[in-house]
Coordinates of C-alpha atoms in Angstrom, one line a residue:
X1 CA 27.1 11.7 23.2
X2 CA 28.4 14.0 20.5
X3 CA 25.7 12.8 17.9
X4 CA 23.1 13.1 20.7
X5 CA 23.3 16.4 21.0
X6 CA 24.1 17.1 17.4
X7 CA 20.3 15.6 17.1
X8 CA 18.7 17.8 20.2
X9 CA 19.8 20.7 18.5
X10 CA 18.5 20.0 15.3
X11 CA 14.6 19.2 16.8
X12 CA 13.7 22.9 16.3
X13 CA 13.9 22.5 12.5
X14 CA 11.8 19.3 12.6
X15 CA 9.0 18.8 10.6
X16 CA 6.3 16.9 11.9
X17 CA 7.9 14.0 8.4
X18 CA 11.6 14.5 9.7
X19 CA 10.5 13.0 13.1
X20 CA 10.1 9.5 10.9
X21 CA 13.5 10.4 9.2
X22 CA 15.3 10.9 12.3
X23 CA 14.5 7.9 14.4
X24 CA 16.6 5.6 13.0
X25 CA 19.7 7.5 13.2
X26 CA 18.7 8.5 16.9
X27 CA 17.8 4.7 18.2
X28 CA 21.8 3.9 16.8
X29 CA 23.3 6.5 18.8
X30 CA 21.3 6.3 22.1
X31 CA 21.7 2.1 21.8
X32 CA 25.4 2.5 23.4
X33 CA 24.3 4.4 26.4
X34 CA 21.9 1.7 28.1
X35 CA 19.1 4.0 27.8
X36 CA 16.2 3.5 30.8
X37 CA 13.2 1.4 29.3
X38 CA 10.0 3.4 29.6
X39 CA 6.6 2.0 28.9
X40 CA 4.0 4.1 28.0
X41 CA 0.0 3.9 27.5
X42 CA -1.7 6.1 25.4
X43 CA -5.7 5.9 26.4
X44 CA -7.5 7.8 24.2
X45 CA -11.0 9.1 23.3
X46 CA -9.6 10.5 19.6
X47 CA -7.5 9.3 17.1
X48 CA -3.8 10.0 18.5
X49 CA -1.0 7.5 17.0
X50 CA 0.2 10.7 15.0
X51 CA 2.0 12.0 18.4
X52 CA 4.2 8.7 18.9
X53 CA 7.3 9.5 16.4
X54 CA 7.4 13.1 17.9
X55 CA 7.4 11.3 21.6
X56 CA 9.8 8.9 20.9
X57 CA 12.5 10.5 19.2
X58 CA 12.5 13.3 21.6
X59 CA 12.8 10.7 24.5
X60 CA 15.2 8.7 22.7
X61 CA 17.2 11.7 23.2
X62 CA 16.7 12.2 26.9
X63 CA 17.7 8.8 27.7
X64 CA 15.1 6.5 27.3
X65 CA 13.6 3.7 25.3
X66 CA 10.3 4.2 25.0
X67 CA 7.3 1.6 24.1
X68 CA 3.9 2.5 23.4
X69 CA 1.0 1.2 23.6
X70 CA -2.3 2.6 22.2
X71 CA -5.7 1.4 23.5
X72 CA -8.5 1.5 21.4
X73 CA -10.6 4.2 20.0
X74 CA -12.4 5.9 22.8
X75 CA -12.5 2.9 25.5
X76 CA -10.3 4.5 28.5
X77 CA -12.7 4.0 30.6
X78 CA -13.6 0.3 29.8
X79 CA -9.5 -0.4 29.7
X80 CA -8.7 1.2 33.2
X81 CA -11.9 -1.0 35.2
X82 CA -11.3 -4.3 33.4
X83 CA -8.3 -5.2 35.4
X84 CA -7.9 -8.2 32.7
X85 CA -7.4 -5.3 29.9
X86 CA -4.2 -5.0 27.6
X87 CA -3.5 -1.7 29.8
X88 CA -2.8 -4.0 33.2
X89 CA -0.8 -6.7 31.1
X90 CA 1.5 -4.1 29.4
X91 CA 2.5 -3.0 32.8
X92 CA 3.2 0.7 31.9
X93 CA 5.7 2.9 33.8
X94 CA 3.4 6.2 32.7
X95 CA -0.1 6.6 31.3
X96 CA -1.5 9.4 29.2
X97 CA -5.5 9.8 29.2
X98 CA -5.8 12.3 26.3
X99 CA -9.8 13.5 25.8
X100 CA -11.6 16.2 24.0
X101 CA -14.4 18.1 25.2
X102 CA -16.2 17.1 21.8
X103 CA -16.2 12.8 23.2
X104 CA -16.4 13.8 27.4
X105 CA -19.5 15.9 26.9
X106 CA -20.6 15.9 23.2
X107 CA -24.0 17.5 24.1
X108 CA -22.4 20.1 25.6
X109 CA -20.6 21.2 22.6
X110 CA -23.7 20.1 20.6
X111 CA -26.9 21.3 22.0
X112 CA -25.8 23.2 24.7
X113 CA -28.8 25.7 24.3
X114 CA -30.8 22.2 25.6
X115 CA -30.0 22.9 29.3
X116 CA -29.6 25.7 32.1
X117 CA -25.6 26.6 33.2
X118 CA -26.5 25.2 36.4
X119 CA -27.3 21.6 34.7
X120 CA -24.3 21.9 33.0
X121 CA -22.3 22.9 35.6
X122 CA -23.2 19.5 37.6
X123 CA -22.9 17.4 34.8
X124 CA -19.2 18.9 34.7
X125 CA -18.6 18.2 38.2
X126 CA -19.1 14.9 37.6
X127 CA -17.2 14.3 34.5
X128 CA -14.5 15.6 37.1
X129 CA -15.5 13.3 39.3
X130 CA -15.7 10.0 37.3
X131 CA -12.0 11.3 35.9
X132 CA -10.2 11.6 39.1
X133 CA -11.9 8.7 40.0
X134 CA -10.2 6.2 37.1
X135 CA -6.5 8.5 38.0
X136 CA -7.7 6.4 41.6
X137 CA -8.1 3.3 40.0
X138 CA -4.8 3.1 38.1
X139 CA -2.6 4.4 41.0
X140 CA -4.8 2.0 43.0
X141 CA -3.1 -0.8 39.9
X142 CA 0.0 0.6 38.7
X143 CA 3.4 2.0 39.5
X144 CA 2.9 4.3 37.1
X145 CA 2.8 8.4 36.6
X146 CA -0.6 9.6 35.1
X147 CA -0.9 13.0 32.9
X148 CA -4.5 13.8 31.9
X149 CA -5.2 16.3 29.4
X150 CA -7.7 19.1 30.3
X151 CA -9.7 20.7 28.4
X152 CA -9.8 23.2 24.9
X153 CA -13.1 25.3 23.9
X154 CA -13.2 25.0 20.2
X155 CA -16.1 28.1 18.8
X156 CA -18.5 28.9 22.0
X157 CA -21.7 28.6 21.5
X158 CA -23.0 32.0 22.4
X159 CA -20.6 33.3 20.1
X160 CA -18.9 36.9 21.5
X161 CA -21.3 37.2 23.9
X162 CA -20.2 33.6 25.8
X163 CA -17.1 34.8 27.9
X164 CA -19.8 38.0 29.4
X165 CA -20.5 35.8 33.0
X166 CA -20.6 32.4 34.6
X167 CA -23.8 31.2 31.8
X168 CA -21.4 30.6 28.8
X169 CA -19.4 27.4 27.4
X170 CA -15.8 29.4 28.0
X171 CA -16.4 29.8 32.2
X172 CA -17.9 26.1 32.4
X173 CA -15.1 24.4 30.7
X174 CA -13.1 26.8 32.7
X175 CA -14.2 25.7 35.5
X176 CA -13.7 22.2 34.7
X177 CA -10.1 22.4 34.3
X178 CA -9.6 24.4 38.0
X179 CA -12.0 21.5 39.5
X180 CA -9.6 18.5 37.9
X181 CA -6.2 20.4 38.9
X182 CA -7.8 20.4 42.4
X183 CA -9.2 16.8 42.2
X184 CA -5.4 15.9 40.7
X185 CA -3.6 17.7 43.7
X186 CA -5.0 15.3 45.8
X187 CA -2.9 12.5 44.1
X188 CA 0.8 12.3 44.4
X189 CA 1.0 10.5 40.7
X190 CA -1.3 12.1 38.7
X191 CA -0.3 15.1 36.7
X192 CA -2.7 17.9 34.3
X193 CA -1.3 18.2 30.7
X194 CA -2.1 22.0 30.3
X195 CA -3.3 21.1 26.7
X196 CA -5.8 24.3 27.3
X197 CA -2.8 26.9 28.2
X198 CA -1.2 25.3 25.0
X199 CA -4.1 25.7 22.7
X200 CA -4.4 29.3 23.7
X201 CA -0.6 30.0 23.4
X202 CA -0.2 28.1 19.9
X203 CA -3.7 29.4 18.5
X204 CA -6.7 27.2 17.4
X205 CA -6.3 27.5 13.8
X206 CA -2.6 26.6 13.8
X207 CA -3.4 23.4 16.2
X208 CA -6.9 21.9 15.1
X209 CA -7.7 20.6 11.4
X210 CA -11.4 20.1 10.7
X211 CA -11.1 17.8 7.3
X212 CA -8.9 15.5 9.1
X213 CA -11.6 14.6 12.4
X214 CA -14.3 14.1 9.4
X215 CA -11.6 11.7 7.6
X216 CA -9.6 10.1 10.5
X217 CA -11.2 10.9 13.7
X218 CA -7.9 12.8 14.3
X219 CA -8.9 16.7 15.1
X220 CA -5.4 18.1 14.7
X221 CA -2.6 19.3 12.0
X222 CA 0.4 17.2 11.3
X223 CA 2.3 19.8 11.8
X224 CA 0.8 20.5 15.2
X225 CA 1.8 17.3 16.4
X226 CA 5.5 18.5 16.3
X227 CA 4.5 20.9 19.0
X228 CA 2.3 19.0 20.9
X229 CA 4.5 16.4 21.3
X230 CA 7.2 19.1 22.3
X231 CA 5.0 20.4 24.7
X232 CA 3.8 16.8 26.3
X233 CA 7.3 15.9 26.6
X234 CA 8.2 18.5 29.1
X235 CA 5.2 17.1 31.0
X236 CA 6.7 13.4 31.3
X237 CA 10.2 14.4 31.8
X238 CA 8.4 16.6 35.1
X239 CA 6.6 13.4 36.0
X240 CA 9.5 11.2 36.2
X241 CA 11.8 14.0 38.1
X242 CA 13.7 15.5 34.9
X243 CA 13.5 18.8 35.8
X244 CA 16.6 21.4 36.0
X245 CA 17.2 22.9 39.3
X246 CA 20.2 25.4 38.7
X247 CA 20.8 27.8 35.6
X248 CA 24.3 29.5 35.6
X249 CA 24.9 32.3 34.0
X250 CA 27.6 34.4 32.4
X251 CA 27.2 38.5 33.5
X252 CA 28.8 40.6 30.7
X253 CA 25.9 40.7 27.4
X254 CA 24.3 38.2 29.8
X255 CA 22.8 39.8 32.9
X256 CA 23.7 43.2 31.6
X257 CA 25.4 44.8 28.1
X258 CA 28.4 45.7 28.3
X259 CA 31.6 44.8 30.3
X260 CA 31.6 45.4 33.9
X261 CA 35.6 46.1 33.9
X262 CA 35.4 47.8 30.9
X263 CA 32.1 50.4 31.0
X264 CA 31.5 50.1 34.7
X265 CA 28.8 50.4 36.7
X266 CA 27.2 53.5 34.9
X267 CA 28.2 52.7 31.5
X268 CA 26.4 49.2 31.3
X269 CA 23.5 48.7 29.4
X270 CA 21.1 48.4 31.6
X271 CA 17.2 50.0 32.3
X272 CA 13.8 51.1 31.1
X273 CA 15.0 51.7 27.2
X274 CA 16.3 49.4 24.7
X275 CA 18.5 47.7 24.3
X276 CA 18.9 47.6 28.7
X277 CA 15.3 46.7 29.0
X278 CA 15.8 43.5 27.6
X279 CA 18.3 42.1 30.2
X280 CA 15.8 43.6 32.7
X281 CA 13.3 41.2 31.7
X282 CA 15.8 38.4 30.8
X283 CA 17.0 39.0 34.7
X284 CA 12.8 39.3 35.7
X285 CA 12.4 35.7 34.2
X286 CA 15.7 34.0 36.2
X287 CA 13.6 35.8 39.1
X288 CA 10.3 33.8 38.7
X289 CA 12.5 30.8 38.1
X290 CA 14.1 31.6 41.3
X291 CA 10.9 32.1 43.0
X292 CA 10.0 28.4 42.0
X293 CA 12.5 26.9 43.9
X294 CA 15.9 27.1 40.4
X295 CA 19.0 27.7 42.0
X296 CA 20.6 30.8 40.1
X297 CA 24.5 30.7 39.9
X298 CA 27.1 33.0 38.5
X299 CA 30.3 31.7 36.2
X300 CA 32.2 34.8 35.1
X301 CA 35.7 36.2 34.5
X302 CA 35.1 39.2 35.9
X303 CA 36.2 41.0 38.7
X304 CA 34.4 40.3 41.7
X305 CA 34.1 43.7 42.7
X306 CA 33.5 44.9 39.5
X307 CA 30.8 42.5 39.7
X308 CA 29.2 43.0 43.0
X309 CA 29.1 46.8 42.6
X310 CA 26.5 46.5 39.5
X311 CA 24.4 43.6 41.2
X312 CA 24.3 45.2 44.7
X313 CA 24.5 49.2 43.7
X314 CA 23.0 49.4 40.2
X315 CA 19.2 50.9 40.6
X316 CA 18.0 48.9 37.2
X317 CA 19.4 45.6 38.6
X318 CA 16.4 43.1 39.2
X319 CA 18.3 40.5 40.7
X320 CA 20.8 40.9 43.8
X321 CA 23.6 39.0 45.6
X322 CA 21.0 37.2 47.8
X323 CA 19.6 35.7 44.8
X324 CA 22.8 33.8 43.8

């Protein structure tokens, strides 16, 4: 256990190379601790094998013993009807349908000048529609948890003017992601990969490589891969119930600066200027997790009503005794 956690600690360093590197020496630790097999299918419209090392050695490390199985370049829809397809024979515990808007709707990207918004915006609905409607068909053949990656707007068409009303590229595809979360609701084992909220948060330069969809069919950096896979693995451990539902936390340099017993209430560090304002908003983010349903806890040393008097009396104190 000691080498497992050794490795988990080490992934922020990883290079998208080390991930190859690393596998090895992580299958040889996790081997004594019967990890849970996990089969997963990768259905695909782009080149993707680039994200498997990054899966599996961060799975490795969360207890499983993961198989993949690709299925071929840009045939996810002919592999989930054919119930005779490798897909139904491999049997897989959890499927991921990864797309780009480039292969759903290349004239859209294309030639989207062609049409009217209001052509475009049915021929979205139904791309929504014929999606949700293969997430039917494999929970209709298999046990299995389903995560679909939405959508990503690479340049929009219309340049700066595009995001100005409900007639450019960025509100359609937009509006395609809200229509499949809300198609996806409606399924108890289908699940969105945000890979939209990701691209925006990581930046499209840093993610997407041109030269390497003209050479590979593969539209993204190596190194991007380490983060996408980061990010999609916190997606499947969601699916299959891994999620935490407590955080404890120390008080003293935790919830607050200072020491409760030793700079009491008044003398903490804690407000509107620095450094207090930044256990404010460590204390407003334990409050949105709280507000999704985490369980907050308290382990401390300190005096109990040293304690209490900051969380119930102090005026800067975001989160109270009710919240614990």
């Amino acid at each position: 256990m000691k080498k497992i956690a050794e490795l988990k600690a080490g992934l922020r360093d990883l290079g998208f190379n080390d991930y190859f590197r690393r596998l090895k020496e992580a299958e040889e630790a996790v081997a004594a601790t019967n990890p849970a097999p996990l089969r997963i299918a990768v259905l695909r419209s782009y080149t993707s094998e680039m994200i498997e090392p990054v899966l599996r050695l961060r799975l490795l490390l969360e207890g499983y013993s993961p198989e993949f199985l690709f299925g071929d370049y840009n045939k996810y829809v002919q592999e989930v009807l054919d119930p005779g397809s490798a897909l139904y024979a491999f049997r897989p515990d959890m499927v991921l349908l990864l797309t780009r808007l480039e292969d759903l709707m290349p004239e859209f990207t294309e030639d989207f000048a062609s049409k009217p918004a209001s052509e475009w915006e049915s021929r979205i609905r139904e791309s929504v529609r014929q999606i949700s409607s293969l997430a039917e068909t494999l929970e209709k053949r298999v046990p299995a948890q389903i995560i679909i990656q939405n959508l990503t707007l690479n340049r929009p068409y219309w340049g700066g003017y595009d995001a100005q009303g409900p007639e450019g590229q960025t509100y359609l595809v937009g509006l395609f992601n809200r229509l499949l979360a809300g198609e996806l609701q409606e399924r108890k084992n289908a699940f969105i990969w945000d890979f939209d909220g990701f691209v925006r948060l990581k930046g499209f330069e840093s993610v997407y490589e041109p030269k390497m969809w003209y050479t590979s069919r593969n539209p993204f950096r190596h190194s991007a891969y380490v983060q996408m896979g980061e990010d999609l693995t916190r997606y499947i451990l969601g699916a299959l119930g891994r999620v935490k539902k407590c955080v404890v936390v120390d008080l003293d340099n935790t919830l607050w600066g200072g020491i409760a017993g030793e700079d009491g209430m008044n003398g903490v560090r804690l407000g509107f200027d620095y450094p207090g304002n930044c256990y404010r908003e460590f204390q407003k983010g334990l409050l949105r997790l709280y507000k999704r349903g985490i369980i907050l806890a308290v382990n401390s040393k300190n005096n109990v009503a040293d304690a209490m008097e900051i969380i119930d009396k102090h005026p800067y104190m975001v989160l109270r005794a009710t919240h614990f």
